[in-house]
Coordinates of C-alpha atoms in Angstrom, one line a residue:
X1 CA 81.4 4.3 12.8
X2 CA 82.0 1.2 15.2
X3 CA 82.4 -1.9 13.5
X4 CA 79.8 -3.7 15.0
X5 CA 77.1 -0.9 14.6
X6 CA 78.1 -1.6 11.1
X7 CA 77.5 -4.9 10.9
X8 CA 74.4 -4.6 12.4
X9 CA 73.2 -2.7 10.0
X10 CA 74.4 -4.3 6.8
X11 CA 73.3 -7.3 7.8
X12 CA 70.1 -6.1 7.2
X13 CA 70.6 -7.5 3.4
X14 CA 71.5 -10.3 3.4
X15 CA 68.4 -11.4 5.9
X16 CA 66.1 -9.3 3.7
X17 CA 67.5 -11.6 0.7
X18 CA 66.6 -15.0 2.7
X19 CA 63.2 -13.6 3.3
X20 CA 62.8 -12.9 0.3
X21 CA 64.1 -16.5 -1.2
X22 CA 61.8 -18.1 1.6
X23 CA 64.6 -19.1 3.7
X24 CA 63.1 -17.7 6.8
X25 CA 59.5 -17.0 7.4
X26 CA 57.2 -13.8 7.7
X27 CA 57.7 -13.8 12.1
X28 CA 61.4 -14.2 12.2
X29 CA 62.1 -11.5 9.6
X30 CA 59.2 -9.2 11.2
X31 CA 61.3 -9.4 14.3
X32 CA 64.6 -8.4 12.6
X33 CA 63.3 -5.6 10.2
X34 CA 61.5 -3.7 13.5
X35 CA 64.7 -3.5 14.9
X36 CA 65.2 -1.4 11.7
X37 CA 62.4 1.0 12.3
X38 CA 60.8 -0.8 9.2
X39 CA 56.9 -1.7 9.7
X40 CA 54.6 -3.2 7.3
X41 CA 51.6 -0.2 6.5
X42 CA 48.2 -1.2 6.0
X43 CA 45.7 -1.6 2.8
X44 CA 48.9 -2.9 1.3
X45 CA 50.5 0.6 1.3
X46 CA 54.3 -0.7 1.4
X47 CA 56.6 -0.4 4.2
X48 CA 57.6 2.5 6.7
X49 CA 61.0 3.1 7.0
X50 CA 62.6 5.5 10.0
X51 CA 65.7 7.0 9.6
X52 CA 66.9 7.6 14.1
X53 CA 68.2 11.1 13.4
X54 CA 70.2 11.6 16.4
X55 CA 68.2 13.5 19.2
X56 CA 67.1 15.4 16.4
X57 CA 70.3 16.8 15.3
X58 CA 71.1 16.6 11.2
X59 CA 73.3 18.3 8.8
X60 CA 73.0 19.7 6.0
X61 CA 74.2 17.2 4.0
X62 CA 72.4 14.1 6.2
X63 CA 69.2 16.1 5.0
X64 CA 70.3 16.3 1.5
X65 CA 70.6 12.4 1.1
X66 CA 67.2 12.0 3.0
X67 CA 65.6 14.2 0.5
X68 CA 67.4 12.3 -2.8
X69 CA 66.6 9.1 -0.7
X70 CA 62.5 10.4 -0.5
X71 CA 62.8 11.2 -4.3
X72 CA 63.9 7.7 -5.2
X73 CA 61.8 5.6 -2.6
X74 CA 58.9 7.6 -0.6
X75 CA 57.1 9.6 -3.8
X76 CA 59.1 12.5 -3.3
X77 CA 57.4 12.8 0.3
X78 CA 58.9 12.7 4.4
X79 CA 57.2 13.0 7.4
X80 CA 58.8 14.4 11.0
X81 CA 57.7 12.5 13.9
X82 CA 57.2 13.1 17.1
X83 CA 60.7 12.0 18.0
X84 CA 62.7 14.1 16.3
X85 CA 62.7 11.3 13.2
X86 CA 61.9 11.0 9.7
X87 CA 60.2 8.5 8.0
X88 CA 60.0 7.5 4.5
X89 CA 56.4 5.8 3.8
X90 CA 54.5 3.8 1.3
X91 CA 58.1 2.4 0.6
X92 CA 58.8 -1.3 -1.4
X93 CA 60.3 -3.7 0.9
X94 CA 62.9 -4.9 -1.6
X95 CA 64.3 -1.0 -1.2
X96 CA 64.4 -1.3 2.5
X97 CA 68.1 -2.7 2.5
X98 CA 69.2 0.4 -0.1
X99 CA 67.4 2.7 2.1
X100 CA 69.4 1.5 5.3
X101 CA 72.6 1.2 4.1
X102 CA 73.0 4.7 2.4
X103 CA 71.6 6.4 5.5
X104 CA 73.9 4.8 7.6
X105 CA 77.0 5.8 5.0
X106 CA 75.8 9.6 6.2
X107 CA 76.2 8.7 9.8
X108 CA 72.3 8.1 10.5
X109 CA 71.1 5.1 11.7
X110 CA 67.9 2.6 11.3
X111 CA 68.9 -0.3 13.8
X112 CA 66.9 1.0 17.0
X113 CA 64.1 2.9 15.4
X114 CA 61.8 -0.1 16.4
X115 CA 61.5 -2.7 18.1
X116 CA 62.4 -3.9 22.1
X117 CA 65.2 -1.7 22.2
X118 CA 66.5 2.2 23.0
X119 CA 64.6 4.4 20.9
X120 CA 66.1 8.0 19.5
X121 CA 67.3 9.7 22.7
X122 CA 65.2 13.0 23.2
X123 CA 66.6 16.7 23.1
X124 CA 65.6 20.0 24.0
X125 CA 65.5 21.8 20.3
X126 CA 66.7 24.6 21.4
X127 CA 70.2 22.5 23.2
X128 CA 73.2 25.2 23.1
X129 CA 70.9 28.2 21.6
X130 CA 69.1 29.0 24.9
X131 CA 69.3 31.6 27.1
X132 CA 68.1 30.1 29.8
X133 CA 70.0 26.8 30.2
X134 CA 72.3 25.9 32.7
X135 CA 74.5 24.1 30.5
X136 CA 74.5 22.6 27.0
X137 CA 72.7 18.8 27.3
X138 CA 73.9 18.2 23.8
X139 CA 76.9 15.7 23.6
X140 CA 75.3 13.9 26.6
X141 CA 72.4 13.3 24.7
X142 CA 74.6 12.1 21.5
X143 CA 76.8 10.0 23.7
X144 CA 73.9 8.0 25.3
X145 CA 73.3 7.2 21.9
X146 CA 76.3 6.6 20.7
X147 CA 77.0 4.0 23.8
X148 CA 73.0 2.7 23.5
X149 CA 73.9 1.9 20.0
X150 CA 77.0 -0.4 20.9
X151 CA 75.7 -3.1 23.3
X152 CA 73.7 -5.4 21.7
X153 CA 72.3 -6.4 25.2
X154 CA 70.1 -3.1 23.9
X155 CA 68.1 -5.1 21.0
X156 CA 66.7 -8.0 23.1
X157 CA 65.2 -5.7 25.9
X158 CA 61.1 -6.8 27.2
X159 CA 59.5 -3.2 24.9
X160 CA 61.3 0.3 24.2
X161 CA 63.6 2.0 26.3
X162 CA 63.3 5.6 25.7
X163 CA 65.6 8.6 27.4
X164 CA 65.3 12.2 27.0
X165 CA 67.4 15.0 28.3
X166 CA 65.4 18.5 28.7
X167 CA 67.8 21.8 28.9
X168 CA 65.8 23.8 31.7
X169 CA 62.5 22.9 33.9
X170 CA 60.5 23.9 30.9
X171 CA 61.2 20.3 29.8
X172 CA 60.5 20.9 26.1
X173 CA 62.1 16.8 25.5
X174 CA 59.7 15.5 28.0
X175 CA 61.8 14.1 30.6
X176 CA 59.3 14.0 32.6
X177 CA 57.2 11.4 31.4
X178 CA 60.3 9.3 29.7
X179 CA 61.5 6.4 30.9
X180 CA 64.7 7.6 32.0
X181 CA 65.0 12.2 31.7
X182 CA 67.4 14.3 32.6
X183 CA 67.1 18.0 33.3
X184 CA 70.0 20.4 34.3
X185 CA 70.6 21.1 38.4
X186 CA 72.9 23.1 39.7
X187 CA 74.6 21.9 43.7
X188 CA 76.5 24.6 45.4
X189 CA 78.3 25.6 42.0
X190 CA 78.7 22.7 40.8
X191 CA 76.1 21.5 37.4
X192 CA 74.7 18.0 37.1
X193 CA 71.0 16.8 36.5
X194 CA 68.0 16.1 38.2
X195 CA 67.1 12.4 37.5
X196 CA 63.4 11.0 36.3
X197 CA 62.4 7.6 35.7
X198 CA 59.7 5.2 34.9
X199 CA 57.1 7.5 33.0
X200 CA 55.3 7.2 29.8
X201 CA 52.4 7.7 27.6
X202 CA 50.3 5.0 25.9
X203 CA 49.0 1.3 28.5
X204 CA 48.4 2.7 31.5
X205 CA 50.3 6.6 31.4
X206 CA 51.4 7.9 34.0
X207 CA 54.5 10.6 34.9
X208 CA 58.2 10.1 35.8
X209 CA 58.7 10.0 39.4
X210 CA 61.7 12.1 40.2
X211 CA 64.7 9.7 41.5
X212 CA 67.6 12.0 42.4
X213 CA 67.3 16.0 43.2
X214 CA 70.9 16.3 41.8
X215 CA 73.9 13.8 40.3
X216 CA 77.1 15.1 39.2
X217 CA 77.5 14.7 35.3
X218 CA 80.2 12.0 35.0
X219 CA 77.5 9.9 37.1
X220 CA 74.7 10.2 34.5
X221 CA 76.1 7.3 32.5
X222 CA 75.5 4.8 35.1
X223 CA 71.7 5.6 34.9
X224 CA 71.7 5.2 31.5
X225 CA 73.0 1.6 31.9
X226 CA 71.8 0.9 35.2
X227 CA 68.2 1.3 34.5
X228 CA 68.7 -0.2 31.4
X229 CA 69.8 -3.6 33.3
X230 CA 66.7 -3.0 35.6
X231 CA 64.8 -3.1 33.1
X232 CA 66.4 -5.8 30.9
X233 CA 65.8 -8.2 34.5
X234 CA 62.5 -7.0 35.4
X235 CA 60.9 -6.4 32.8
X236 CA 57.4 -8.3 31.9
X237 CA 58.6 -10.1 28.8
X238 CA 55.3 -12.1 28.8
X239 CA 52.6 -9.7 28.8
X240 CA 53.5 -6.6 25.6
X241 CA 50.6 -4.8 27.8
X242 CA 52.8 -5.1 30.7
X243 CA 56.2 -4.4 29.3
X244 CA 57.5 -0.7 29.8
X245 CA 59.6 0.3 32.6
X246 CA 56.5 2.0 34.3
X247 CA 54.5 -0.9 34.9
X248 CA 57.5 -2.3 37.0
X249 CA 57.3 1.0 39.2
X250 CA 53.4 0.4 39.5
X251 CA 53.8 -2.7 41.0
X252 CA 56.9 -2.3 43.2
X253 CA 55.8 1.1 44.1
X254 CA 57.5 4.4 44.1
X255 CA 60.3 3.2 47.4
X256 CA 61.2 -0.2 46.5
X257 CA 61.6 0.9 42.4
X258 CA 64.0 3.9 43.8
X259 CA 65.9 1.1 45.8
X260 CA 66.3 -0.8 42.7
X261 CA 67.5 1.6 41.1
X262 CA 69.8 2.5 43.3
X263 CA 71.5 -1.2 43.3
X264 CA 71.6 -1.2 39.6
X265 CA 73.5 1.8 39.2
X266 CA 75.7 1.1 42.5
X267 CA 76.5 -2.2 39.8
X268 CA 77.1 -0.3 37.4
X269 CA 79.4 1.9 38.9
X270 CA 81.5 -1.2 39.9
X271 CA 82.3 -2.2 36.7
X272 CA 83.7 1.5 35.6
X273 CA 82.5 3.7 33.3
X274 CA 80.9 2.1 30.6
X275 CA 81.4 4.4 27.7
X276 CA 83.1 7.9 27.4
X277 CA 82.9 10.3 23.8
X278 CA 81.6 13.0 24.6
X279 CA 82.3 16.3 22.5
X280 CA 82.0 19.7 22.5
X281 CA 79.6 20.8 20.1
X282 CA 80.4 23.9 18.7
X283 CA 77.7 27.0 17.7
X284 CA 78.3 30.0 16.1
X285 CA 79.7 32.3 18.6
X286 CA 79.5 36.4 16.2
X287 CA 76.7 38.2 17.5
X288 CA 74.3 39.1 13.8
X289 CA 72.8 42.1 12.8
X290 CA 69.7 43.7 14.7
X291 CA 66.5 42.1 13.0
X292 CA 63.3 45.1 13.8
X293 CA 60.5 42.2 14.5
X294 CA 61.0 39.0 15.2
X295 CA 57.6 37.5 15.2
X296 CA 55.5 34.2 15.8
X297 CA 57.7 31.0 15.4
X298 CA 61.0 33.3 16.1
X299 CA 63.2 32.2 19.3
X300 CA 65.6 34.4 20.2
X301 CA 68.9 32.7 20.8
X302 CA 71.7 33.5 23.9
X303 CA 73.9 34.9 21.0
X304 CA 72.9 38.6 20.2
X305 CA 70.4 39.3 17.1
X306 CA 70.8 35.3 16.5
X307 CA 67.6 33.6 16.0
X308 CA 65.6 30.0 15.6
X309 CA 62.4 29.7 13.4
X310 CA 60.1 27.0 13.1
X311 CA 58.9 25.2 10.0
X312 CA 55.9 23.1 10.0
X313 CA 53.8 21.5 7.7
X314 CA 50.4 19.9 8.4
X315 CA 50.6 16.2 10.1
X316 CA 54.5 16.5 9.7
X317 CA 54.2 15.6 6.2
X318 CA 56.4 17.2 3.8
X319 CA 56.9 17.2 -0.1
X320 CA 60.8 17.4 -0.6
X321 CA 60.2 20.9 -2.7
X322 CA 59.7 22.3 0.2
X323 CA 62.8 21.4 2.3
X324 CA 64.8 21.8 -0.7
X325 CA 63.8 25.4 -1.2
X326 CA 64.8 25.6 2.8
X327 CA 68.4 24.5 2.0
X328 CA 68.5 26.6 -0.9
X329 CA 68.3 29.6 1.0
X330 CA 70.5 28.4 3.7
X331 CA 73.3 28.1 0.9
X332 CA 73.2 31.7 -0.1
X333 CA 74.0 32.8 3.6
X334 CA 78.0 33.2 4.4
X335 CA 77.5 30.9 7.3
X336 CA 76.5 27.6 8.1
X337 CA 72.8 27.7 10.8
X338 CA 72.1 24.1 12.2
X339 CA 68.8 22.1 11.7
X340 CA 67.1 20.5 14.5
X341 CA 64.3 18.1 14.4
X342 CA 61.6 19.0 16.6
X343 CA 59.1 16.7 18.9
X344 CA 56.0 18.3 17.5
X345 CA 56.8 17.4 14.1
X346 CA 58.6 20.1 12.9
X347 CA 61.6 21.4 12.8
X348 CA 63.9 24.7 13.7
X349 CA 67.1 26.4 11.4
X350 CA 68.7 28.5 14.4
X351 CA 71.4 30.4 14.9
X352 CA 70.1 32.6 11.7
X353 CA 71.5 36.2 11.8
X354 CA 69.0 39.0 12.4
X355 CA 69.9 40.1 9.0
X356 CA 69.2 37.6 7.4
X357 CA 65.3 36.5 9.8
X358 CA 63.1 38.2 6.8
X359 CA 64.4 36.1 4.3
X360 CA 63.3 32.9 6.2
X361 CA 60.4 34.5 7.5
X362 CA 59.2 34.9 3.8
X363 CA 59.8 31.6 3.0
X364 CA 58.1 30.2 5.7
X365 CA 54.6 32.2 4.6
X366 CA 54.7 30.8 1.1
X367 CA 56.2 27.0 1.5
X368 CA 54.7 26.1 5.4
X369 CA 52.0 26.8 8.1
X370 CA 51.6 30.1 9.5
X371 CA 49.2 29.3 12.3
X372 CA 48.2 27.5 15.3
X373 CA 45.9 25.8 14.2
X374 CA 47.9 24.0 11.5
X375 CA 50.2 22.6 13.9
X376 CA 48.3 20.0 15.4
X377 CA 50.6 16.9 16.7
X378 CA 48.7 14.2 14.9
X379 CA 49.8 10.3 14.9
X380 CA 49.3 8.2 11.9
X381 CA 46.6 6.9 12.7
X382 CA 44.3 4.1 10.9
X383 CA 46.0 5.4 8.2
X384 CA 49.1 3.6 8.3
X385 CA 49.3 2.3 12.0
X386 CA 47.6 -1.3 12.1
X387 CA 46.7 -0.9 15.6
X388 CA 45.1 2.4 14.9
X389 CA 41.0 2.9 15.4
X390 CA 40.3 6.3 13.9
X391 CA 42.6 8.4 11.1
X392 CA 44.0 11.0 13.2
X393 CA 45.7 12.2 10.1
X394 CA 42.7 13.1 8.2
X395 CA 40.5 14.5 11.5
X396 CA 43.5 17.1 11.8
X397 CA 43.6 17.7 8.3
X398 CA 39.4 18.2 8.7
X399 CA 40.1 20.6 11.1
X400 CA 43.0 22.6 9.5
X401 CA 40.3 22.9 6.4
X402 CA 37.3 24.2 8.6
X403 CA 39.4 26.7 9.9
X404 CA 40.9 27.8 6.8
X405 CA 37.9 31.0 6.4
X406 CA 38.3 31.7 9.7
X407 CA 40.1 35.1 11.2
X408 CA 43.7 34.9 11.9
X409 CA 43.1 35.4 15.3
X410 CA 40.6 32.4 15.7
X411 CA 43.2 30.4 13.7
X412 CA 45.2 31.5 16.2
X413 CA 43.2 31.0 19.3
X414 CA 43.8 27.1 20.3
X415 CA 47.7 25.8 20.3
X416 CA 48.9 22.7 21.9
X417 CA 46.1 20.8 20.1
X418 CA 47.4 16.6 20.0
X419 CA 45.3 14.0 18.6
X420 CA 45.8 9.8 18.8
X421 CA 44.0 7.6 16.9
X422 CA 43.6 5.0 19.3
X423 CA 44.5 5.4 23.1
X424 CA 48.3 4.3 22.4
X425 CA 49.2 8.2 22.9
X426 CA 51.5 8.5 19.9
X427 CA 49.9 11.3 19.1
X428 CA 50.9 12.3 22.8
X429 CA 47.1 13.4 23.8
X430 CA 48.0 13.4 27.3
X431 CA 50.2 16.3 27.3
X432 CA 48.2 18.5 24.6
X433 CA 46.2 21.7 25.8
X434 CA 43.5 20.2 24.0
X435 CA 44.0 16.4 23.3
X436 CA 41.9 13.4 21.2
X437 CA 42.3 10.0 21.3
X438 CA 40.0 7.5 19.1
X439 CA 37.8 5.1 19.9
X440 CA 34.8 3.1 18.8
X441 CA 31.1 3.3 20.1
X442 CA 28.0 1.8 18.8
X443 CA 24.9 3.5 17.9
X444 CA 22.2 1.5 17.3
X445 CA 23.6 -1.6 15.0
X446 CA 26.3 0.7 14.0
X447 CA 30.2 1.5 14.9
X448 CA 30.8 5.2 14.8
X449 CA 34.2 7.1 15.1
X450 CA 34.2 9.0 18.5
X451 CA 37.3 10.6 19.9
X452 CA 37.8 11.1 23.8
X453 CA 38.8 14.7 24.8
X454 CA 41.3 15.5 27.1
X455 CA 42.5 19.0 28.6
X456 CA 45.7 20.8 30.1
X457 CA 48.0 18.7 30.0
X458 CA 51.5 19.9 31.4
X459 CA 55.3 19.4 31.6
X460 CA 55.6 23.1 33.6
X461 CA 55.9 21.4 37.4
X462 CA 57.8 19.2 39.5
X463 CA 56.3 16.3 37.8
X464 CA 54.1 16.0 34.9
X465 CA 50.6 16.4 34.9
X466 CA 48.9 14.3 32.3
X467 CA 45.5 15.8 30.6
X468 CA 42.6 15.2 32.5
X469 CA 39.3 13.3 30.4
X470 CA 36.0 15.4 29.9
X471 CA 34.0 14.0 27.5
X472 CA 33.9 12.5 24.2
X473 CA 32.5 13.6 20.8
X474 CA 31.9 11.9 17.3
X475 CA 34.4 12.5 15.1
X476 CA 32.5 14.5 12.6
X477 CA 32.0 17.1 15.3
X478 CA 35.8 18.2 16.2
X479 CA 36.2 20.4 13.9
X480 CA 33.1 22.4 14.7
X481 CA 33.5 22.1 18.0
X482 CA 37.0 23.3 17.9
X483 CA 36.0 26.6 16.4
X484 CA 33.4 27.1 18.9
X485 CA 36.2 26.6 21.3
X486 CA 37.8 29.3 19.9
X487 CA 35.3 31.7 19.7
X488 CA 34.3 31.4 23.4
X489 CA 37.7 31.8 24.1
X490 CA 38.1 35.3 22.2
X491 CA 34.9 36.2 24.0
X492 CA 36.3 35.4 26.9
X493 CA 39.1 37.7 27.0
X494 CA 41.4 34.9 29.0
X495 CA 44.7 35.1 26.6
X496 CA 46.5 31.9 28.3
X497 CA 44.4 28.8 26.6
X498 CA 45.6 27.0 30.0
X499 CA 43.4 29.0 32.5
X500 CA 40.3 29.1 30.1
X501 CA 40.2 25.8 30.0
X502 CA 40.3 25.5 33.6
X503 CA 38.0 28.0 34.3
X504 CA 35.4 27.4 31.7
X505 CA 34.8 23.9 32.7
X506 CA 30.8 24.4 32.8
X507 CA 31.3 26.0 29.1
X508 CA 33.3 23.5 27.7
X509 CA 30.7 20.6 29.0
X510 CA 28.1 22.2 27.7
X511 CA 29.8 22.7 24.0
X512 CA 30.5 19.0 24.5
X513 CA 27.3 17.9 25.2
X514 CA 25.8 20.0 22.3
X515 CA 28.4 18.2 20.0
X516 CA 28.3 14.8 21.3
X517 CA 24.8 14.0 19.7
X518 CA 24.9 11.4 17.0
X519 CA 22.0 11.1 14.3
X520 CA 20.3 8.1 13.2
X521 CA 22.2 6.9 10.5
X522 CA 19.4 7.8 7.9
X523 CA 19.5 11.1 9.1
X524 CA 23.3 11.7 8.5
X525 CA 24.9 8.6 7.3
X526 CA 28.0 10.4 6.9
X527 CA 28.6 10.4 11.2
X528 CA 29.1 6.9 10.4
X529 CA 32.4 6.7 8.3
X530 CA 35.5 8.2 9.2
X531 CA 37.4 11.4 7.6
X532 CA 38.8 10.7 4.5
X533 CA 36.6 7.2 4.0
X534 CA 33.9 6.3 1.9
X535 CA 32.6 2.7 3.8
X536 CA 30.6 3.0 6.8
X537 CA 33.3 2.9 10.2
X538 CA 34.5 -0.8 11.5
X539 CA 37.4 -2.2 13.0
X540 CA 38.0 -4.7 10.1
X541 CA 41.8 -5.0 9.6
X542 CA 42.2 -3.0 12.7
X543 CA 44.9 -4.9 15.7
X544 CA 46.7 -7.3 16.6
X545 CA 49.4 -4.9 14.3
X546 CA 53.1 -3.7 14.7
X547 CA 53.5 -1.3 17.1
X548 CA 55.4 1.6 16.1

């Protein structure tokens, strides 16, 4: 590992020690242990720690150390986040610099997992699997990293810098709405990408406008540092609100920010190529053994009879029994499958042999969720997050438990389902199928949870289309209304949840409006609190926090 990435990082402990000796005071050493991916939880929970797994990418032994890591540290407990982390929660701050330093002796780093700076660099999960990929984006994902990780230019940026690279037009990393994305083109023969910039979800969302149909892949690095000097000069560094690289695009406009970028890169390009280590990474090549059914949460990879499956547990939140009994199996096999984190909280073991699919497919019935319906992509919410208005956590819990009588085919009825607890999107509402985000509303001399609902949001076309707003419920209601949802949507007949949203719109308004009635609070007092609280609902404690 570089030298100076090195320092970086175990530096850490000696300015945790002058915190904690007074020598430096709690808004200098808030602004160095952010950097770290290390946030202050609220009700006095402890600390969040996020370990930056690579683009999602971990071995078998880097998930080994995070699980004895989670044992010492986290209550025996991880949880998979939307960016293809893990983070370790209700940890003590004195533990923070042990946590750090032996994550970073495994190759996984903490520096960059918060903060003004590049956050973990997005990848397609299924990367050098896939059928139907050009190429594999792999090691040019890894290498942004790598080079992101070396400049320390990169840790005093205005807000987050986040990349992703997508391996095909499905754009399963979200290039689309990143601030810098990359998806594989092809130009008489020759491959290269297609080029995205300036989207985002959270202040103000809004899609990547596309900036180059097609740039050969040795040119991709000067993107990478060219926006990031764009940014680093224009960025709003007085107004957080105002910060990300979109809100220089809204007021440029869409020809004058491609003009800029086109400068910054040309300057980059004078100053040759800024960083070059990019490696092969290599995948198990021996076609496996036909497997009869493959099933839900099977992908079938580009190698014959070779196969991903998903594992996913409720919220992203995972008691280390069950990963351990994942790597257990994996040990018996007389090969090695790779692990990849996945955006929705999750993650995949591919390249499994066909022989070998009913063996996973077992465990995966007894240890993790088995429907759609369990796999909502929830953010923490109020329950952690200090800038959070409603717990997102518990309203998709709520829902996972109303559904739990329910058929396997309404269970199975609604996918795509995201949920926010405040309009931030880190719960990524605005590309769910069916997305919430929280929010507050008075009724009467009282606060009550409410969640805005949002439909069809998509990835699938030339540019992202974020979910369109149609109403807005209580929070007690979701979980009814969801299975009504459901049901109408079996009656239906319409299969692709996509088109009966779209053309149900009446139905749907008319579920809403059924659901959005509040009672008095000495009718039902228990409209009034949130899921998983006992005192009535109020934005005590609630922002200015740390933004994750």
């Amino acid at each position: 590992m570089n030298k100076k990435v090195k320092e970086g990082h175990y530096n850490y402990r000696e300015n945790l020690k002058k915190y904690l000796n007074k020598e430096i005071d709690d808004a200098e050493f808030r602004a160095i242990r952010v950097q770290f991916g290390i946030y202050e939880e609220r009700n006095n929970r402890g600390y969040m720690v996020r370990a930056k797994i690579g683009s999602g990418v971990i071995s078998i032994k880097q998930m080994e150390k995070v699980i004895e890591l989670a044992k010492k540290y986290s209550h025996g407990k991880i949880h998979f986040t939307t960016r293809q982390a893990i983070q370790f929660h209700e940890t003590r701050l004195e533990d923070s610099a042990n946590i750090v330093e032996k994550l970073f002796e495994i190759g996984i780093l903490t520096r960059g997992a918060g903060g003004n700076c590049p956050r973990n660099v997005a990848l397609s999960v299924f990367s050098g699997v896939d059928k139907n990929e050009l190429f594999d984006v792999t090691p040019f994902a890894l290498e942004t990293a790598e080079y992101l990780s070396l400049d320390e230019q990169n840790f005093h940026l205005p807000r987050k810098y986040k990349i992703a690279f997508s391996n095909n037009t499905k754009d399963t990393a979200y290039a689309k709405i990143a601030d810098l994305g990359f998806i594989p083109a092809i130009k008489k023969g020759e491959n290269g990408f297609k080029v995205y910039a300036a989207g985002g979800l959270g202040n103000n969302s809004s899609p990547s406008i596309l900036i180059k149909e097609f740039i050969s892949l040795d040119n991709y690095i000067f993107y990478v540092k060219g926006i990031r000097d764009l940014f680093h000069n224009h960025g709003d560094r007085t107004n957080k609100a105002k910060a990300r690289i979109r809100h220089i695009l809204q007021k440029v406009g869409e020809d004058e920010f491609r003009r800029m970028v086109s400068y910054y890169v040309a300057e980059a390009k004078k100053d040759g190529i800024p960083y070059k280590n990019r490696k092969e990474v290599k995948y198990i090549t021996e076609e496996g053994k036909e497997s009869k059914r493959a099933g839900k949460d099977i992908f079938s990879e580009k190698v014959k009879n070779r196969y991903s499956i998903y594992f996913h547990n409720i919220n992203g939140n995972s008691n280390i029994e069950e990963i351990i009994e994942v790597l257990k199996l994996i040990k018996t096999l007389d090969y090695i499958p790779s692990i990849r984190l996945t955006n929705s909280q999750g993650f995949y073991v591919r390249e499994i042999d066909g022989k070998d699919l009913d063996k996973f497919k077992e465990l995966k019935k007894k240890k993790f969720t088995n429907n759609y319906i369990n796999r909502i992509v929830a953010c923490t919410g109020a329950s952690t997050c200090k800038l959070g208005l409603c717990f997102a956590q518990m309203l998709s819990k709520a829902i996972s438990e109303r559904f739990e009588h329910e058929s396997s085919k309404i269970k199975d009825a609604l996918h795509g389902i995201h949920i926010s607890g405040c309009p931030n999107s880190c719960g990524q509402h605005h590309i769910g199928k069916i997305g919430f985000f929280g929010k507050a509303k008075r009724v009467g001399e009282n606060l009550v949870p409410f969640y805005a609902i949002v439909v069809n949001g998509s990835l699938a076309g030339e540019t992202a289309k974020l979910a369109e707003q149609i109403g807005e419920i209580p929070a007690k209601s979701v979980p009814n209304f969801l299975v009504e949802v459901a049901e109408k949507k079996i009656a239906n007949g319409e299969k692709d949840l996509e088109k009966y949203l779209l053309n149900n719109r009446d139905e749907l308004k008319n579920l809403i409006e059924k659901w959005a009635k509040v009672p008095t609070i000495e009718e039902n007092p228990d409209y009034y609190s949130d899921f998983g609280q006992n005192e009535h609902f109020s934005l005590k404690g609630r922002g200015p926090g740390e933004e994750y």
